[in-house]
mmCIF file of C-alpha atoms and ligand atoms in Angstrom:
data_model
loop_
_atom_site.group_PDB
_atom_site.id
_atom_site.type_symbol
_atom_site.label_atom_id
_atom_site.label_comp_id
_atom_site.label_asym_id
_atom_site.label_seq_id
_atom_site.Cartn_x
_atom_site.Cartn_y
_atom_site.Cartn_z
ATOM 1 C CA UNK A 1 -15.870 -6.798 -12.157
ATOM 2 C CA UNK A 2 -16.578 -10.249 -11.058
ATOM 3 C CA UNK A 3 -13.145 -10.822 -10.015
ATOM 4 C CA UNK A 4 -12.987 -7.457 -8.451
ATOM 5 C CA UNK A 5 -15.648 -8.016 -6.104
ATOM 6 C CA UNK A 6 -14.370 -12.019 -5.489
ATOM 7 C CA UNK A 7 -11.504 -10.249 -4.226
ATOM 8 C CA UNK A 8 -13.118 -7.804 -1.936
ATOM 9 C CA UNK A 9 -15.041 -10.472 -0.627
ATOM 10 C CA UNK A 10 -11.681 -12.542 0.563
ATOM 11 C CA UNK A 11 -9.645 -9.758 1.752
ATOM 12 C CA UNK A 12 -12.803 -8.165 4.150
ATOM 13 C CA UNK A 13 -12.822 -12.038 5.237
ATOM 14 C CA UNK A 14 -9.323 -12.302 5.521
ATOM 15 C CA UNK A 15 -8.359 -9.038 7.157
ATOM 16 C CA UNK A 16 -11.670 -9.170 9.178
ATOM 17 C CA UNK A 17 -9.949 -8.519 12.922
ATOM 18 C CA UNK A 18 -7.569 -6.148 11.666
ATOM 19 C CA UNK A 19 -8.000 -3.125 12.381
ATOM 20 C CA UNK A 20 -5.705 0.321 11.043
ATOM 21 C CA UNK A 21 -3.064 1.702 13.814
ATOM 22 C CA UNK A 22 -4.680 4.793 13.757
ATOM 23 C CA UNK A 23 -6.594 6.473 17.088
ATOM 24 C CA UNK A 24 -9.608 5.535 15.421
ATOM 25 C CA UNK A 25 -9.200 1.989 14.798
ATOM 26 C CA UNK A 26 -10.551 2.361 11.074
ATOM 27 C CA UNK A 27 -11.027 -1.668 10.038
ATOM 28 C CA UNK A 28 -8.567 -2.597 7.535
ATOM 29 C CA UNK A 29 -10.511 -3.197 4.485
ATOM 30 C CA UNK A 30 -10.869 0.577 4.034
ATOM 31 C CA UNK A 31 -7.263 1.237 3.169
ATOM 32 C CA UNK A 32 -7.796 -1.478 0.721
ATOM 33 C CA UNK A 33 -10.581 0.204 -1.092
ATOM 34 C CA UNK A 34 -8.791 3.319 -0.467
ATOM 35 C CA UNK A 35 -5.790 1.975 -2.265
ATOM 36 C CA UNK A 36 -8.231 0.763 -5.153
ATOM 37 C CA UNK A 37 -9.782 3.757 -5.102
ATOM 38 C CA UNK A 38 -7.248 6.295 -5.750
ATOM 39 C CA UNK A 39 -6.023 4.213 -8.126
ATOM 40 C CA UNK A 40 -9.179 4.414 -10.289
ATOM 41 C CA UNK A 41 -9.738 7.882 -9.842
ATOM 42 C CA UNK A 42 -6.045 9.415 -9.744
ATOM 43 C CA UNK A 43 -4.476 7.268 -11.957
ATOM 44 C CA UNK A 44 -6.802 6.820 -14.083
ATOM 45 C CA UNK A 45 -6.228 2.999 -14.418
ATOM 46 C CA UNK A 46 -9.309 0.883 -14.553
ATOM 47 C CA UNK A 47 -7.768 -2.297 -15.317
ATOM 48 C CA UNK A 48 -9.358 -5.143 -13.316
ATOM 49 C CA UNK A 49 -5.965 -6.665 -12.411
ATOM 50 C CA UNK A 50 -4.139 -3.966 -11.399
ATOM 51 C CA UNK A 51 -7.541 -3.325 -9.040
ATOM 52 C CA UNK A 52 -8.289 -6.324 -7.871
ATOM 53 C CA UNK A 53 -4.222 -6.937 -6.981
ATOM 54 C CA UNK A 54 -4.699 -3.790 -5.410
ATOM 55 C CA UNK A 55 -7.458 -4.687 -2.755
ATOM 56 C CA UNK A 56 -5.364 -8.019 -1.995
ATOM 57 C CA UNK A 57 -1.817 -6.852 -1.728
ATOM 58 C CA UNK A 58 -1.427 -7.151 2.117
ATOM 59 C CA UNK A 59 -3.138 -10.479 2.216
ATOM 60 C CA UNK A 60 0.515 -12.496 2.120
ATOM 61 C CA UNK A 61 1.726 -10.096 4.193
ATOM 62 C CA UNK A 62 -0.362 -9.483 7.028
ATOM 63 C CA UNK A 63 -3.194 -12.594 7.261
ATOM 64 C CA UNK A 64 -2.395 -16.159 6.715
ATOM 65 C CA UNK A 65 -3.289 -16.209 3.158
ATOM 66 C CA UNK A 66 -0.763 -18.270 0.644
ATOM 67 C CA UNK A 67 0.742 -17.611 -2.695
ATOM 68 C CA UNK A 68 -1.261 -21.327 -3.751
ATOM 69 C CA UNK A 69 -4.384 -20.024 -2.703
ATOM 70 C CA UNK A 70 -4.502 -16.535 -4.527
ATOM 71 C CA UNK A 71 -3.419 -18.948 -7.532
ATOM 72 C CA UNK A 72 -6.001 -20.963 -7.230
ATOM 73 C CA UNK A 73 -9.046 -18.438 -6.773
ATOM 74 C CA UNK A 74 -7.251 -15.302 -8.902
ATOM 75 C CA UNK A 75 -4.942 -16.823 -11.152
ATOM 76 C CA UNK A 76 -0.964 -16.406 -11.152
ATOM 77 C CA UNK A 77 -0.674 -12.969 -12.809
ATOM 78 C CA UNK A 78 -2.676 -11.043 -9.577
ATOM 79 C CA UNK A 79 -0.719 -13.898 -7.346
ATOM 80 C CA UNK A 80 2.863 -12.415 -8.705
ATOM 81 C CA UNK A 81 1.879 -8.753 -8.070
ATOM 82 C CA UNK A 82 1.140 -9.499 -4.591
ATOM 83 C CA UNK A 83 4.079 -11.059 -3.967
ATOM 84 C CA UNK A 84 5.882 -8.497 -5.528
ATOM 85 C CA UNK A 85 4.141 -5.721 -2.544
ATOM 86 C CA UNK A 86 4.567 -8.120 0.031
ATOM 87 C CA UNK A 87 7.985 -7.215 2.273
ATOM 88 C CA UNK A 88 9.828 -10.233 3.632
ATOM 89 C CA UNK A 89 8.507 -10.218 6.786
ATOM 90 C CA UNK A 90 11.415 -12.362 7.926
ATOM 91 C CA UNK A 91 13.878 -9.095 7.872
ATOM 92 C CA UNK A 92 14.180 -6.525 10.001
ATOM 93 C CA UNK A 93 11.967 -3.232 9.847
ATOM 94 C CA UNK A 94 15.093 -1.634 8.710
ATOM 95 C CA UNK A 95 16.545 -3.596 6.319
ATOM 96 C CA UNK A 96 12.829 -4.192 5.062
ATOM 97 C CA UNK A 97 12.459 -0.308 4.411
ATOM 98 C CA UNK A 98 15.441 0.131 2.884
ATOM 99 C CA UNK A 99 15.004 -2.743 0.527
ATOM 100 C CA UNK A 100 11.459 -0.956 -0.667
ATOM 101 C CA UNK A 101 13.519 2.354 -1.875
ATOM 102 C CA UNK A 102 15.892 -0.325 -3.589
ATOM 103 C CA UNK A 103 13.738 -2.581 -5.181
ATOM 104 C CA UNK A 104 10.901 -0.896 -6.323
ATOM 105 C CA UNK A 105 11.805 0.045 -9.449
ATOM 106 C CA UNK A 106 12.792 -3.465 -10.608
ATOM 107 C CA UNK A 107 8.691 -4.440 -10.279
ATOM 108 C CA UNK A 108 6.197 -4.876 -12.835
ATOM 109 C CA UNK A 109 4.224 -1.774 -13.462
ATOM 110 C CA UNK A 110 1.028 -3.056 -11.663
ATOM 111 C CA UNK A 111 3.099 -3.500 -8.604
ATOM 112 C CA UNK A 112 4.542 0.052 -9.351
ATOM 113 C CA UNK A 113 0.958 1.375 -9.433
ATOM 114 C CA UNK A 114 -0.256 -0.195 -6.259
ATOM 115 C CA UNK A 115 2.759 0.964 -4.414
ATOM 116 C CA UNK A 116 2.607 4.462 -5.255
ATOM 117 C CA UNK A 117 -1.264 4.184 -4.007
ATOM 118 C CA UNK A 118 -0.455 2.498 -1.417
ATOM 119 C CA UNK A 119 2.119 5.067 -0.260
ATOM 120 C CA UNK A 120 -0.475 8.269 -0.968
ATOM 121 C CA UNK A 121 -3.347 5.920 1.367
ATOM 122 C CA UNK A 122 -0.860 5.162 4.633
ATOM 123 C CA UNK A 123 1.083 8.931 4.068
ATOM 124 C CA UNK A 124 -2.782 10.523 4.102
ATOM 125 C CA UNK A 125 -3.576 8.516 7.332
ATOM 126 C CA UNK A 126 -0.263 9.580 9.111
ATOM 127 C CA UNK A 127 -0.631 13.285 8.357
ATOM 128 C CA UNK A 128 -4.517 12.852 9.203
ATOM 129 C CA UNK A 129 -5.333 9.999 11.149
ATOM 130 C CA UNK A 130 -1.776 8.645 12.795
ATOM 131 C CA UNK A 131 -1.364 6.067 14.933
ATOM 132 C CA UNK A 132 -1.888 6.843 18.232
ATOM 133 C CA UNK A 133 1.549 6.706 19.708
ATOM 134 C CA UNK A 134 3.342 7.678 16.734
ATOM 135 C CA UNK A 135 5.551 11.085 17.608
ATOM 136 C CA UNK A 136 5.327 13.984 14.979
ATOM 137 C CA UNK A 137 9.341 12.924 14.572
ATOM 138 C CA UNK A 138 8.578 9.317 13.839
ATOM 139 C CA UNK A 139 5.439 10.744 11.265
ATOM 140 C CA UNK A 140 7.877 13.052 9.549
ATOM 141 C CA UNK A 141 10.290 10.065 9.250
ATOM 142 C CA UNK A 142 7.545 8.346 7.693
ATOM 143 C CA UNK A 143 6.662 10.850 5.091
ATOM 144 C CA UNK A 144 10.535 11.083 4.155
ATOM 145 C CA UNK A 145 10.697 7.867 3.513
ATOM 146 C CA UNK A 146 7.348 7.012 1.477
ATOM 147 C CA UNK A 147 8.523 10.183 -0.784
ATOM 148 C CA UNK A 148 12.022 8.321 -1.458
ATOM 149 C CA UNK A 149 10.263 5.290 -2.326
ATOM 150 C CA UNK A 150 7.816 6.947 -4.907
ATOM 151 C CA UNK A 151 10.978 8.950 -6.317
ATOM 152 C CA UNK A 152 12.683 5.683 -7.334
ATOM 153 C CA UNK A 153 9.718 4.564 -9.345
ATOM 154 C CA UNK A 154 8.599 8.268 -10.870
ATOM 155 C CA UNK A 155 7.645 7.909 -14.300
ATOM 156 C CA UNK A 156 4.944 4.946 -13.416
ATOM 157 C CA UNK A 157 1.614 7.096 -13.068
ATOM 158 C CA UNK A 158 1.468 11.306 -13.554
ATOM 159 C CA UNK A 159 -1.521 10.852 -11.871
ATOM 160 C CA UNK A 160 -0.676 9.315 -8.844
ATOM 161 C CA UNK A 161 2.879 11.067 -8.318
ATOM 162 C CA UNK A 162 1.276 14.711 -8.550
ATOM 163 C CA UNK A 163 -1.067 13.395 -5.611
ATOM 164 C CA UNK A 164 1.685 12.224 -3.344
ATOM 165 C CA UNK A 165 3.382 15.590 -4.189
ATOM 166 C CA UNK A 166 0.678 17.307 -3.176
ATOM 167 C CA UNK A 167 0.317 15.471 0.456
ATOM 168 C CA UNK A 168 3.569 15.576 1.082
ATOM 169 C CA UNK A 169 3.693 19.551 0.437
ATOM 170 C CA UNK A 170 0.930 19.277 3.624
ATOM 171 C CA UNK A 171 4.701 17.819 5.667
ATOM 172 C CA UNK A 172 4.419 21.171 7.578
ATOM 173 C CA UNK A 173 0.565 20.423 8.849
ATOM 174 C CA UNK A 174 2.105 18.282 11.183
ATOM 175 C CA UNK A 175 4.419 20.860 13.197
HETATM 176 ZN ZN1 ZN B 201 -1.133 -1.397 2.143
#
C-alpha cells in the first residue's frame, strides 16, 4: 500500500499540467487511477506491483521522468514494466502503433495486464468522452486498433478481455 500511494503521489506531481484530450479536459491522473482501477476490480489482480506500475506507466513516456529515478524511489522490477508500456517516442505514430500489435505479446505479464487496462480506460474515453476534434472515422480507427492489440495478448486476464469485448460491442454507439 505504501508504495502504491508513493506512486500516486509522483505521478499526480509529475503529470500535474496534463490534462486528457478529451472536450472536457479531465486531468490526467484520472486515467491513471482508472487504469489501476479496473485492474483491481476486473481483473481481479491486487498485486501491489502490477498496481503501482500501473498508475506510473506513462511517466517515461509523457513527463520528464527517467528510468534512474523510478529505480531509485520504486525499485527495478516496477522500473522494467514501465519501460516495457512506454512507446519509443522517437518513431513515428505509425510505426509506433504497429509495433504495439507486434510486440505486446513478447512482455512480461504485468505489462500485459496494464496494457489491456490501459486499452479498456482510453477505448471508454473515445466512445464516451473523445477528444474534441477527433472524427467518428478516426474514433472507429481507434477502437480497431486497441481490439488488435488486446487480441495478440488474449489469454493474459479473462477478466479484463471480456470488458474490452464488451466496449467494443458499444463500436456502433458511435454512428
Ligand atoms: Zn495510459
Amino acid at each position: 500500500m505504501e508504495l502504491f500511494l508513493k506512486a500516486l503521489k509522483f505521478a499526480a506531481d509529475k503529470h500535474k499540467n496534463q490534462k486528457r484530450k478529451n472536450f472536457a479536459g479531465t486531468p490526467y491522473i484520472n486515467h491513471l487511477i482508472d487504469v489501476a482501477d479496473l485492474i483491481s476490480e476486473k481483473g481481479g489482480v491486487n498485486d501491489e506491483i502490477i498496481l503501482t506500475a500501473a498508475v506510473l506507466h506513462d511517466t517515461i513516456e509523457d513527463t520528464d521522468t527517467t528510468a534512474e529515478e523510478l529505480t531509485l524511489l520504486f525499485g527495478g522490477k516496477i522500473c522494467h514494466i514501465v519501460l516495457e508500456m512506454s512507446d519509443d517516442k522517437t518513431l513515428d505514430k505509425k510505426v509506433r502503433k504497429q509495433k504495439q500489435v507486434e510486440d505486446s505479446r513478447h512482455k512480461s505479464y504485468e505489462a500485459r495486464v496494464i496494457k489491456i487496462a490501459d486499452k479498456i480506460s482510453n477505448v471508454k474515453d473515445v466512445l464516451y468522452n473523445p477528444p474534441a476534434l477527433w472524427t467518428t472515422s478516426r474514433r472507429r480507427d481507434y477502437l480497431f486498433w486497441a481490439r488488435e492489440v488486446v487480441n495478440s495478448i488474449r489469454g493474459t486476464n479473462a477478466g479484463l478481455e471480456a470488458e474490452f469485448d464488451a466496449l467494443f460491442s458499444k463500436l456502433d454507439e458511435i454512428g
